[in-house]
PDB file of C-alpha atoms and ligand atoms in Angstrom:
ATOM      1  CA  MET A  46      14.205  28.077  -9.026  1.00  0.00           C
ATOM      2  CA  ALA A  47      16.948  25.927 -10.538  1.00  0.00           C
ATOM      3  CA  ALA A  48      15.895  22.650  -8.971  1.00  0.00           C
ATOM      4  CA  GLU A  49      12.937  20.619 -10.113  1.00  0.00           C
ATOM      5  CA  THR A  50       9.768  21.428  -8.144  1.00  0.00           C
ATOM      6  CA  VAL A  51       8.493  18.465  -6.093  1.00  0.00           C
ATOM      7  CA  LEU A  52       5.657  20.105  -4.208  1.00  0.00           C
ATOM      8  CA  GLU A  53       3.661  23.138  -5.264  1.00  0.00           C
ATOM      9  CA  ALA A  54       0.674  24.845  -3.727  1.00  0.00           C
ATOM     10  CA  GLN A  55      -1.224  27.594  -5.497  1.00  0.00           C
ATOM     11  CA  GLY A  56      -3.805  29.884  -3.929  1.00  0.00           C
ATOM     12  CA  LEU A  57      -4.578  27.511  -1.084  1.00  0.00           C
ATOM     13  CA  THR A  58      -7.473  28.633   1.075  1.00  0.00           C
ATOM     14  CA  LYS A  59      -9.125  26.910   4.034  1.00  0.00           C
ATOM     15  CA  ARG A  60     -12.148  28.443   5.729  1.00  0.00           C
ATOM     16  CA  PHE A  61     -13.489  27.250   9.051  1.00  0.00           C
ATOM     17  CA  GLY A  62     -16.924  28.848   9.257  1.00  0.00           C
ATOM     18  CA  GLY A  63     -16.279  32.482   8.446  1.00  0.00           C
ATOM     19  CA  VAL A  64     -12.570  32.404   9.300  1.00  0.00           C
ATOM     20  CA  ALA A  65      -9.865  31.750   6.730  1.00  0.00           C
ATOM     21  CA  ALA A  66      -7.115  29.872   8.544  1.00  0.00           C
ATOM     22  CA  VAL A  67      -5.203  29.775   5.246  1.00  0.00           C
ATOM     23  CA  ASN A  68      -5.957  32.446   2.740  1.00  0.00           C
ATOM     24  CA  GLY A  69      -4.597  32.308  -0.809  1.00  0.00           C
ATOM     25  CA  MET A  70      -1.272  30.786   0.205  1.00  0.00           C
ATOM     26  CA  SER A  71       1.212  29.608  -2.435  1.00  0.00           C
ATOM     27  CA  LEU A  72       4.551  27.915  -2.061  1.00  0.00           C
ATOM     28  CA  SER A  73       6.846  25.715  -4.065  1.00  0.00           C
ATOM     29  CA  VAL A  74       9.461  23.285  -2.810  1.00  0.00           C
ATOM     30  CA  GLY A  75      12.476  22.265  -4.844  1.00  0.00           C
ATOM     31  CA  LYS A  76      13.821  18.747  -5.031  1.00  0.00           C
ATOM     32  CA  GLY A  77      16.299  18.116  -2.232  1.00  0.00           C
ATOM     33  CA  GLU A  78      15.461  21.323  -0.454  1.00  0.00           C
ATOM     34  CA  ILE A  79      14.773  21.815   3.260  1.00  0.00           C
ATOM     35  CA  LEU A  80      12.263  24.656   3.141  1.00  0.00           C
ATOM     36  CA  GLY A  81      11.532  26.490   6.392  1.00  0.00           C
ATOM     37  CA  LEU A  82       7.931  27.517   7.131  1.00  0.00           C
ATOM     38  CA  ILE A  83       7.667  29.995   9.981  1.00  0.00           C
ATOM     39  CA  GLY A  84       5.199  32.536  11.314  1.00  0.00           C
ATOM     40  CA  PRO A  85       3.567  33.580  14.601  1.00  0.00           C
ATOM     41  CA  ASN A  86       1.173  31.311  16.495  1.00  0.00           C
ATOM     42  CA  GLY A  87      -2.068  30.928  14.574  1.00  0.00           C
ATOM     43  CA  ALA A  88      -0.538  31.995  11.260  1.00  0.00           C
ATOM     44  CA  GLY A  89      -1.928  28.903   9.546  1.00  0.00           C
ATOM     45  CA  LYS A  90       1.207  26.758   9.273  1.00  0.00           C
ATOM     46  CA  THR A  91      -0.297  23.511  10.621  1.00  0.00           C
ATOM     47  CA  THR A  92      -3.453  24.078   8.583  1.00  0.00           C
ATOM     48  CA  MET A  93      -1.205  24.409   5.533  1.00  0.00           C
ATOM     49  CA  PHE A  94       0.288  20.981   6.339  1.00  0.00           C
ATOM     50  CA  ASP A  95      -3.252  19.591   6.861  1.00  0.00           C
ATOM     51  CA  LEU A  96      -4.102  20.795   3.358  1.00  0.00           C
ATOM     52  CA  LEU A  97      -0.894  19.538   1.753  1.00  0.00           C
ATOM     53  CA  ALA A  98      -1.148  16.107   3.424  1.00  0.00           C
ATOM     54  CA  GLY A  99      -4.879  15.810   2.774  1.00  0.00           C
ATOM     55  CA  SER A 100      -6.076  15.704   6.406  1.00  0.00           C
ATOM     56  CA  VAL A 101      -8.545  18.454   5.499  1.00  0.00           C
ATOM     57  CA  GLY A 102      -9.967  19.419   2.093  1.00  0.00           C
ATOM     58  CA  VAL A 103      -9.205  22.771   0.466  1.00  0.00           C
ATOM     59  CA  SER A 104     -11.780  25.558   0.188  1.00  0.00           C
ATOM     60  CA  ALA A 105      -9.881  26.771  -2.893  1.00  0.00           C
ATOM     61  CA  GLY A 106      -6.534  26.307  -4.610  1.00  0.00           C
ATOM     62  CA  THR A 107      -4.456  23.458  -6.063  1.00  0.00           C
ATOM     63  CA  ILE A 108      -1.686  21.163  -4.864  1.00  0.00           C
ATOM     64  CA  ARG A 109       0.793  19.370  -7.090  1.00  0.00           C
ATOM     65  CA  LEU A 110       3.115  16.605  -5.977  1.00  0.00           C
ATOM     66  CA  MET A 111       5.877  15.794  -8.454  1.00  0.00           C
ATOM     67  CA  GLY A 112       3.916  17.497 -11.171  1.00  0.00           C
ATOM     68  CA  ARG A 113       0.669  15.621 -10.466  1.00  0.00           C
ATOM     69  CA  ASP A 114      -2.482  17.355  -9.276  1.00  0.00           C
ATOM     70  CA  ILE A 115      -3.321  15.737  -5.938  1.00  0.00           C
ATOM     71  CA  THR A 116      -5.805  18.360  -4.675  1.00  0.00           C
ATOM     72  CA  GLY A 117      -8.688  15.920  -4.444  1.00  0.00           C
ATOM     73  CA  GLU A 118      -6.716  12.889  -3.287  1.00  0.00           C
ATOM     74  CA  PRO A 119      -7.243  11.366   0.177  1.00  0.00           C
ATOM     75  CA  ALA A 120      -4.363  11.403   2.649  1.00  0.00           C
ATOM     76  CA  HIS A 121      -3.368   7.763   2.244  1.00  0.00           C
ATOM     77  CA  LYS A 122      -2.909   8.213  -1.506  1.00  0.00           C
ATOM     78  CA  ARG A 123      -0.621  11.204  -0.951  1.00  0.00           C
ATOM     79  CA  LEU A 124       1.387   9.068   1.430  1.00  0.00           C
ATOM     80  CA  ALA A 125       1.578   6.288  -1.108  1.00  0.00           C
ATOM     81  CA  GLY A 126       2.568   8.982  -3.640  1.00  0.00           C
ATOM     82  CA  GLY A 127       5.627   9.842  -1.565  1.00  0.00           C
ATOM     83  CA  MET A 128       4.600  12.611   0.872  1.00  0.00           C
ATOM     84  CA  ALA A 129       4.475  12.065   4.627  1.00  0.00           C
ATOM     85  CA  ARG A 130       3.809  14.463   7.474  1.00  0.00           C
ATOM     86  CA  THR A 131       4.465  14.484  11.203  1.00  0.00           C
ATOM     87  CA  PHE A 132       2.063  15.914  13.740  1.00  0.00           C
ATOM     88  CA  GLN A 133       2.712  18.929  15.951  1.00  0.00           C
ATOM     89  CA  ILE A 134       1.525  16.788  18.883  1.00  0.00           C
ATOM     90  CA  PRO A 135       2.523  13.160  18.230  1.00  0.00           C
ATOM     91  CA  ARG A 136       0.120  10.594  19.680  1.00  0.00           C
ATOM     92  CA  PRO A 137       1.784   7.198  19.693  1.00  0.00           C
ATOM     93  CA  PHE A 138      -0.268   4.310  21.097  1.00  0.00           C
ATOM     94  CA  PRO A 139       0.887   4.580  24.725  1.00  0.00           C
ATOM     95  CA  GLU A 140       0.598   0.891  25.664  1.00  0.00           C
ATOM     96  CA  LEU A 141       2.215  -0.440  22.498  1.00  0.00           C
ATOM     97  CA  THR A 142       5.976  -0.731  22.307  1.00  0.00           C
ATOM     98  CA  LEU A 143       7.978   1.613  20.132  1.00  0.00           C
ATOM     99  CA  LEU A 144       8.564  -1.250  17.699  1.00  0.00           C
ATOM    100  CA  GLU A 145       4.840  -2.021  17.580  1.00  0.00           C
ATOM    101  CA  ASN A 146       4.055   1.637  16.965  1.00  0.00           C
ATOM    102  CA  MET A 147       6.511   1.611  14.039  1.00  0.00           C
ATOM    103  CA  LEU A 148       4.995  -1.579  12.560  1.00  0.00           C
ATOM    104  CA  ILE A 149       1.457  -0.278  12.869  1.00  0.00           C
ATOM    105  CA  ALA A 150       2.491   2.760  10.850  1.00  0.00           C
ATOM    106  CA  ARG A 151       3.526   0.433   8.099  1.00  0.00           C
ATOM    107  CA  GLN A 152       0.417  -1.739   8.255  1.00  0.00           C
ATOM    108  CA  ALA A 153      -1.754   1.323   7.834  1.00  0.00           C
ATOM    109  CA  GLN A 154       0.231   2.026   4.660  1.00  0.00           C
ATOM    110  CA  THR A 155       0.071  -1.400   3.085  1.00  0.00           C
ATOM    111  CA  GLY A 156      -3.625  -1.650   3.717  1.00  0.00           C
ATOM    112  CA  GLU A 157      -5.532  -4.893   3.570  1.00  0.00           C
ATOM    113  CA  ARG A 158      -3.256  -7.797   4.404  1.00  0.00           C
ATOM    114  CA  LEU A 159      -5.597 -10.471   5.642  1.00  0.00           C
ATOM    115  CA  TRP A 160      -6.153 -12.052   2.241  1.00  0.00           C
ATOM    116  CA  ALA A 161      -2.432 -12.105   1.502  1.00  0.00           C
ATOM    117  CA  ASN A 162      -1.850 -13.979   4.760  1.00  0.00           C
ATOM    118  CA  PHE A 163      -3.822 -16.896   3.324  1.00  0.00           C
ATOM    119  CA  THR A 164      -2.459 -16.811  -0.195  1.00  0.00           C
ATOM    120  CA  ALA A 165       1.259 -16.109   0.361  1.00  0.00           C
ATOM    121  CA  PRO A 166       2.144 -16.815   4.016  1.00  0.00           C
ATOM    122  CA  ARG A 167       5.872 -17.230   3.400  1.00  0.00           C
ATOM    123  CA  ARG A 168       6.226 -14.031   1.462  1.00  0.00           C
ATOM    124  CA  ILE A 169       4.285 -12.207   4.189  1.00  0.00           C
ATOM    125  CA  ALA A 170       6.509 -13.653   6.901  1.00  0.00           C
ATOM    126  CA  ALA A 171       9.593 -12.510   5.029  1.00  0.00           C
ATOM    127  CA  GLU A 172       8.080  -9.076   4.497  1.00  0.00           C
ATOM    128  CA  GLU A 173       7.301  -8.799   8.179  1.00  0.00           C
ATOM    129  CA  ALA A 174      10.835  -9.764   9.182  1.00  0.00           C
ATOM    130  CA  ALA A 175      12.158  -7.115   6.779  1.00  0.00           C
ATOM    131  CA  ALA A 176       9.764  -4.506   8.194  1.00  0.00           C
ATOM    132  CA  LYS A 177      10.921  -5.288  11.709  1.00  0.00           C
ATOM    133  CA  GLU A 178      14.560  -4.862  10.649  1.00  0.00           C
ATOM    134  CA  LYS A 179      13.721  -1.604   8.981  1.00  0.00           C
ATOM    135  CA  ALA A 180      11.826  -0.357  12.034  1.00  0.00           C
ATOM    136  CA  LEU A 181      14.735  -1.218  14.328  1.00  0.00           C
ATOM    137  CA  GLY A 182      17.158   0.497  11.955  1.00  0.00           C
ATOM    138  CA  LEU A 183      15.051   3.649  12.008  1.00  0.00           C
ATOM    139  CA  LEU A 184      14.723   3.560  15.804  1.00  0.00           C
ATOM    140  CA  ASP A 185      18.502   3.324  15.886  1.00  0.00           C
ATOM    141  CA  LEU A 186      18.737   6.342  13.577  1.00  0.00           C
ATOM    142  CA  VAL A 187      16.830   8.465  16.096  1.00  0.00           C
ATOM    143  CA  ALA A 188      18.658   7.056  19.142  1.00  0.00           C
ATOM    144  CA  LEU A 189      15.606   5.093  20.381  1.00  0.00           C
ATOM    145  CA  ARG A 190      16.564   1.510  19.612  1.00  0.00           C
ATOM    146  CA  ARG A 191      17.369   0.632  23.216  1.00  0.00           C
ATOM    147  CA  LEU A 192      13.748   1.473  24.040  1.00  0.00           C
ATOM    148  CA  ALA A 193      12.282  -0.588  21.155  1.00  0.00           C
ATOM    149  CA  ASP A 194      10.449  -2.987  23.529  1.00  0.00           C
ATOM    150  CA  GLU A 195       9.298  -0.356  25.992  1.00  0.00           C
ATOM    151  CA  PRO A 196       5.767   1.041  25.836  1.00  0.00           C
ATOM    152  CA  ALA A 197       5.573   4.416  24.103  1.00  0.00           C
ATOM    153  CA  ARG A 198       4.184   5.984  27.282  1.00  0.00           C
ATOM    154  CA  VAL A 199       7.681   6.046  28.834  1.00  0.00           C
ATOM    155  CA  LEU A 200       8.904   8.491  26.187  1.00  0.00           C
ATOM    156  CA  SER A 201       9.570  12.145  26.931  1.00  0.00           C
ATOM    157  CA  GLY A 202       7.960  14.767  24.691  1.00  0.00           C
ATOM    158  CA  GLY A 203      11.211  15.149  22.802  1.00  0.00           C
ATOM    159  CA  GLN A 204      11.576  11.413  22.301  1.00  0.00           C
ATOM    160  CA  ARG A 205       8.030  11.296  20.944  1.00  0.00           C
ATOM    161  CA  LYS A 206       9.078  13.824  18.325  1.00  0.00           C
ATOM    162  CA  LEU A 207      11.986  11.541  17.334  1.00  0.00           C
ATOM    163  CA  LEU A 208       9.686   8.494  17.217  1.00  0.00           C
ATOM    164  CA  GLU A 209       7.376  10.499  14.998  1.00  0.00           C
ATOM    165  CA  LEU A 210      10.192  11.146  12.520  1.00  0.00           C
ATOM    166  CA  ALA A 211      11.170   7.461  12.541  1.00  0.00           C
ATOM    167  CA  ARG A 212       7.518   6.496  12.082  1.00  0.00           C
ATOM    168  CA  VAL A 213       7.019   8.488   8.903  1.00  0.00           C
ATOM    169  CA  MET A 214      10.285   7.134   7.520  1.00  0.00           C
ATOM    170  CA  MET A 215       8.712   3.652   7.377  1.00  0.00           C
ATOM    171  CA  ALA A 216       6.870   4.724   4.216  1.00  0.00           C
ATOM    172  CA  ASP A 217      10.119   5.747   2.397  1.00  0.00           C
ATOM    173  CA  PRO A 218       8.710   9.194   1.655  1.00  0.00           C
ATOM    174  CA  LYS A 219      10.302  11.522  -0.902  1.00  0.00           C
ATOM    175  CA  VAL A 220       8.853  14.582   0.794  1.00  0.00           C
ATOM    176  CA  ILE A 221       8.447  14.966   4.588  1.00  0.00           C
ATOM    177  CA  LEU A 222       6.458  17.709   6.235  1.00  0.00           C
ATOM    178  CA  LEU A 223       7.788  18.232   9.777  1.00  0.00           C
ATOM    179  CA  ASP A 224       5.542  20.151  12.189  1.00  0.00           C
ATOM    180  CA  GLU A 225       7.670  21.635  14.993  1.00  0.00           C
ATOM    181  CA  PRO A 226       9.980  18.606  15.396  1.00  0.00           C
ATOM    182  CA  ALA A 227      12.146  20.442  17.936  1.00  0.00           C
ATOM    183  CA  ALA A 228       9.387  21.491  20.390  1.00  0.00           C
ATOM    184  CA  GLY A 229      10.158  19.977  23.780  1.00  0.00           C
ATOM    185  CA  VAL A 230      13.363  18.318  22.524  1.00  0.00           C
ATOM    186  CA  ASN A 231      16.316  18.876  24.896  1.00  0.00           C
ATOM    187  CA  PRO A 232      19.532  20.385  23.499  1.00  0.00           C
ATOM    188  CA  ALA A 233      21.398  17.047  23.240  1.00  0.00           C
ATOM    189  CA  LEU A 234      18.523  15.359  21.412  1.00  0.00           C
ATOM    190  CA  LEU A 235      18.118  18.451  19.250  1.00  0.00           C
ATOM    191  CA  GLU A 236      21.598  17.901  17.848  1.00  0.00           C
ATOM    192  CA  VAL A 237      20.640  14.272  17.081  1.00  0.00           C
ATOM    193  CA  LEU A 238      17.502  15.485  15.345  1.00  0.00           C
ATOM    194  CA  ILE A 239      19.324  18.109  13.239  1.00  0.00           C
ATOM    195  CA  ALA A 240      22.012  15.615  12.221  1.00  0.00           C
ATOM    196  CA  ARG A 241      19.375  13.029  11.228  1.00  0.00           C
ATOM    197  CA  ILE A 242      17.373  15.505   9.171  1.00  0.00           C
ATOM    198  CA  GLN A 243      20.575  16.491   7.369  1.00  0.00           C
ATOM    199  CA  GLU A 244      21.468  12.852   6.790  1.00  0.00           C
ATOM    200  CA  ILE A 245      18.013  11.925   5.479  1.00  0.00           C
ATOM    201  CA  ASN A 246      18.047  15.026   3.301  1.00  0.00           C
ATOM    202  CA  ALA A 247      21.472  14.057   1.896  1.00  0.00           C
ATOM    203  CA  SER A 248      19.948  10.724   0.851  1.00  0.00           C
ATOM    204  CA  GLY A 249      17.584  12.682  -1.436  1.00  0.00           C
ATOM    205  CA  VAL A 250      14.561  13.407   0.727  1.00  0.00           C
ATOM    206  CA  THR A 251      12.954  16.881   0.515  1.00  0.00           C
ATOM    207  CA  PHE A 252      11.655  18.552   3.688  1.00  0.00           C
ATOM    208  CA  VAL A 253       9.288  21.320   4.695  1.00  0.00           C
ATOM    209  CA  LEU A 254      10.043  22.327   8.264  1.00  0.00           C
ATOM    210  CA  ILE A 255       7.659  24.230  10.507  1.00  0.00           C
ATOM    211  CA  GLU A 256       9.656  25.410  13.470  1.00  0.00           C
ATOM    212  CA  HIS A 257       9.701  28.153  16.074  1.00  0.00           C
ATOM    213  CA  ASN A 258      13.371  27.408  16.850  1.00  0.00           C
ATOM    214  CA  ILE A 259      14.880  29.975  14.499  1.00  0.00           C
ATOM    215  CA  ASP A 260      18.429  28.807  15.145  1.00  0.00           C
ATOM    216  CA  MET A 261      17.477  25.328  13.930  1.00  0.00           C
ATOM    217  CA  VAL A 262      15.655  26.699  10.882  1.00  0.00           C
ATOM    218  CA  SER A 263      18.625  28.899   9.970  1.00  0.00           C
ATOM    219  CA  ARG A 264      21.005  25.972  10.243  1.00  0.00           C
ATOM    220  CA  LEU A 265      18.899  23.608   8.144  1.00  0.00           C
ATOM    221  CA  CYS A 266      17.196  25.832   5.599  1.00  0.00           C
ATOM    222  CA  SER A 267      18.604  27.951   2.799  1.00  0.00           C
ATOM    223  CA  ARG A 268      15.133  29.375   2.108  1.00  0.00           C
ATOM    224  CA  ILE A 269      12.377  30.321   4.519  1.00  0.00           C
ATOM    225  CA  VAL A 270       8.702  31.068   3.798  1.00  0.00           C
ATOM    226  CA  VAL A 271       7.007  33.321   6.375  1.00  0.00           C
ATOM    227  CA  MET A 272       3.256  33.120   6.897  1.00  0.00           C
ATOM    228  CA  ALA A 273       1.075  35.574   8.793  1.00  0.00           C
ATOM    229  CA  GLN A 274      -2.706  35.533   9.082  1.00  0.00           C
ATOM    230  CA  GLY A 275      -3.029  32.678   6.661  1.00  0.00           C
ATOM    231  CA  ALA A 276      -1.054  34.276   3.838  1.00  0.00           C
ATOM    232  CA  LEU A 277       2.475  34.605   2.503  1.00  0.00           C
ATOM    233  CA  LEU A 278       4.231  37.488   4.226  1.00  0.00           C
ATOM    234  CA  PHE A 279       7.788  37.074   2.942  1.00  0.00           C
ATOM    235  CA  GLN A 280      10.254  34.513   1.612  1.00  0.00           C
ATOM    236  CA  GLY A 281      13.993  34.575   1.422  1.00  0.00           C
ATOM    237  CA  ARG A 282      17.290  33.402   2.907  1.00  0.00           C
ATOM    238  CA  PRO A 283      17.520  33.195   6.716  1.00  0.00           C
ATOM    239  CA  ASP A 284      19.589  36.410   6.885  1.00  0.00           C
ATOM    240  CA  GLU A 285      17.009  38.233   4.729  1.00  0.00           C
ATOM    241  CA  VAL A 286      14.143  36.991   6.849  1.00  0.00           C
ATOM    242  CA  ALA A 287      15.933  37.988  10.100  1.00  0.00           C
ATOM    243  CA  ARG A 288      16.218  41.632   9.010  1.00  0.00           C
ATOM    244  CA  GLU A 289      12.888  41.999   7.172  1.00  0.00           C
ATOM    245  CA  PRO A 290      10.823  44.649   8.989  1.00  0.00           C
ATOM    246  CA  ARG A 291       7.474  43.017   8.042  1.00  0.00           C
ATOM    247  CA  VAL A 292       8.605  39.744   9.631  1.00  0.00           C
ATOM    248  CA  ILE A 293       9.807  41.417  12.784  1.00  0.00           C
ATOM    249  CA  GLU A 294       6.585  43.336  13.023  1.00  0.00           C
ATOM    250  CA  ALA A 295       4.457  40.207  12.574  1.00  0.00           C
ATOM    251  CA  TYR A 296       6.259  38.498  15.475  1.00  0.00           C
ATOM    252  CA  LEU A 297       6.187  41.560  17.682  1.00  0.00           C
ATOM    253  CA  GLY A 298       2.510  42.073  16.836  1.00  0.00           C
ATOM    254  CA  GLY A 299       1.632  39.062  18.974  1.00  0.00           C
ATOM    255  CA  SER A 300      -0.465  36.068  17.910  1.00  0.00           C
ATOM    256  CA  GLY A 301      -1.036  37.298  14.358  1.00  0.00           C
ATOM    257  CA  ALA A 302      -4.629  36.186  14.754  1.00  0.00           C
TER     258      ALA A 302
HETATM  259  N1  ATP B  95     -10.342  22.733  12.778  1.00  0.00           N
HETATM  260  C1  ATP B  95     -10.371  24.062  12.977  1.00  0.00           C
HETATM  261  N2  ATP B  95     -11.518  24.730  13.202  1.00  0.00           N
HETATM  262  C2  ATP B  95     -11.561  26.048  13.405  1.00  0.00           C
HETATM  263  N3  ATP B  95     -10.497  26.838  13.375  1.00  0.00           N
HETATM  264  C3  ATP B  95      -9.288  26.242  13.184  1.00  0.00           C
HETATM  265  C4  ATP B  95      -9.175  24.847  12.966  1.00  0.00           C
HETATM  266  N4  ATP B  95      -7.825  24.540  12.801  1.00  0.00           N
HETATM  267  C5  ATP B  95      -7.199  25.718  12.888  1.00  0.00           C
HETATM  268  N5  ATP B  95      -8.044  26.735  13.115  1.00  0.00           N
HETATM  269  C6  ATP B  95      -7.692  28.160  13.276  1.00  0.00           C
HETATM  270  O1  ATP B  95      -6.882  28.521  12.176  1.00  0.00           O
HETATM  271  C7  ATP B  95      -5.845  29.398  12.544  1.00  0.00           C
HETATM  272  C8  ATP B  95      -4.508  28.811  12.163  1.00  0.00           C
HETATM  273  O2  ATP B  95      -4.178  27.754  12.986  1.00  0.00           O
HETATM  274  P1  ATP B  95      -2.918  26.811  12.760  1.00  0.00           P
HETATM  275  O3  ATP B  95      -2.961  25.729  13.773  1.00  0.00           O
HETATM  276  O4  ATP B  95      -2.808  26.412  11.334  1.00  0.00           O
HETATM  277  O5  ATP B  95      -1.726  27.844  13.106  1.00  0.00           O
HETATM  278  P2  ATP B  95      -0.162  27.573  13.269  1.00  0.00           P
HETATM  279  O6  ATP B  95       0.537  28.588  12.434  1.00  0.00           O
HETATM  280  O7  ATP B  95       0.158  26.170  13.078  1.00  0.00           O
HETATM  281  O8  ATP B  95       0.062  28.013  14.816  1.00  0.00           O
HETATM  282  P3  ATP B  95       1.088  27.398  15.919  1.00  0.00           P
HETATM  283  O9  ATP B  95       2.408  28.051  15.639  1.00  0.00           O
HETATM  284  O10 ATP B  95       0.491  27.885  17.209  1.00  0.00           O
HETATM  285  O11 ATP B  95       1.101  25.917  15.810  1.00  0.00           O
HETATM  286  C9  ATP B  95      -5.970  29.628  14.044  1.00  0.00           C
HETATM  287  O12 ATP B  95      -6.685  30.821  14.260  1.00  0.00           O
HETATM  288  C10 ATP B  95      -6.816  28.411  14.484  1.00  0.00           C
HETATM  289  O13 ATP B  95      -7.554  28.696  15.624  1.00  0.00           O
HETATM  290 MG1   MG B  96       0.943  24.702  14.277  1.00  0.00          MG
END
């Protein structure tokens, strides 16, 4: 690969009891790339994100982020190190407003703030005003600003996906793992989502995109990795993936589990 590698997984394995959800999976993501990650239901895609983001520990294998071995690091350190992930099923706090949901995401990232409130109240107030501005700007980016003061429970499934993207952007990540961002998103919102991903990518952010919407993957990704039964099945350009017999067979073969 010509571009510098920002994220690299080698031989990743995750066993749950006797079952290997991910089994010796390797992938590498180039700087500025939008890498597609596809595969039938149960192929191990979300588990792969859990491993990369640190939500679960590996059974075997190594993960490098910008050249640094992060395999043993907890999730919050990987986030601080520049990698964020969205969840396949976003769970915003339903009774908090969109803006509050955004600001909570940030608080979790900055960690302990109580002491700073005593020692530097003015700096904290300025930081909080800046965070609010940033949150509103990001809500605007995903066409949700007019709902900033509404509770998150009013959002449709598709809008939750957009809020989820805005939420992870609060951390200024360099790499974003998107888990099925288009699921449940209506066609008009889907175009907003695609445009925003392209825009964020153009500003230098690298993406890995899990998605069943093949049209979206083909539009966004120049390279696609296909997983089946926890392992790498194939990787290539969208047109190569579309005509690869092993890929077609894996999808026709049902759940892959
Ligand atoms: N915490 C867990 N405990 C036991 N088994 C699990 C766990 N998480 C995932 N699995 C199993 O691992 C396999 C891979 O699941 P995973 O969610 O990673 O697939 P996926 O490719 O994301 O599927 P989908 O496209 O449906 O989201 C499945 O068989 C699943 O049941
Ligand atoms: Mg999944």
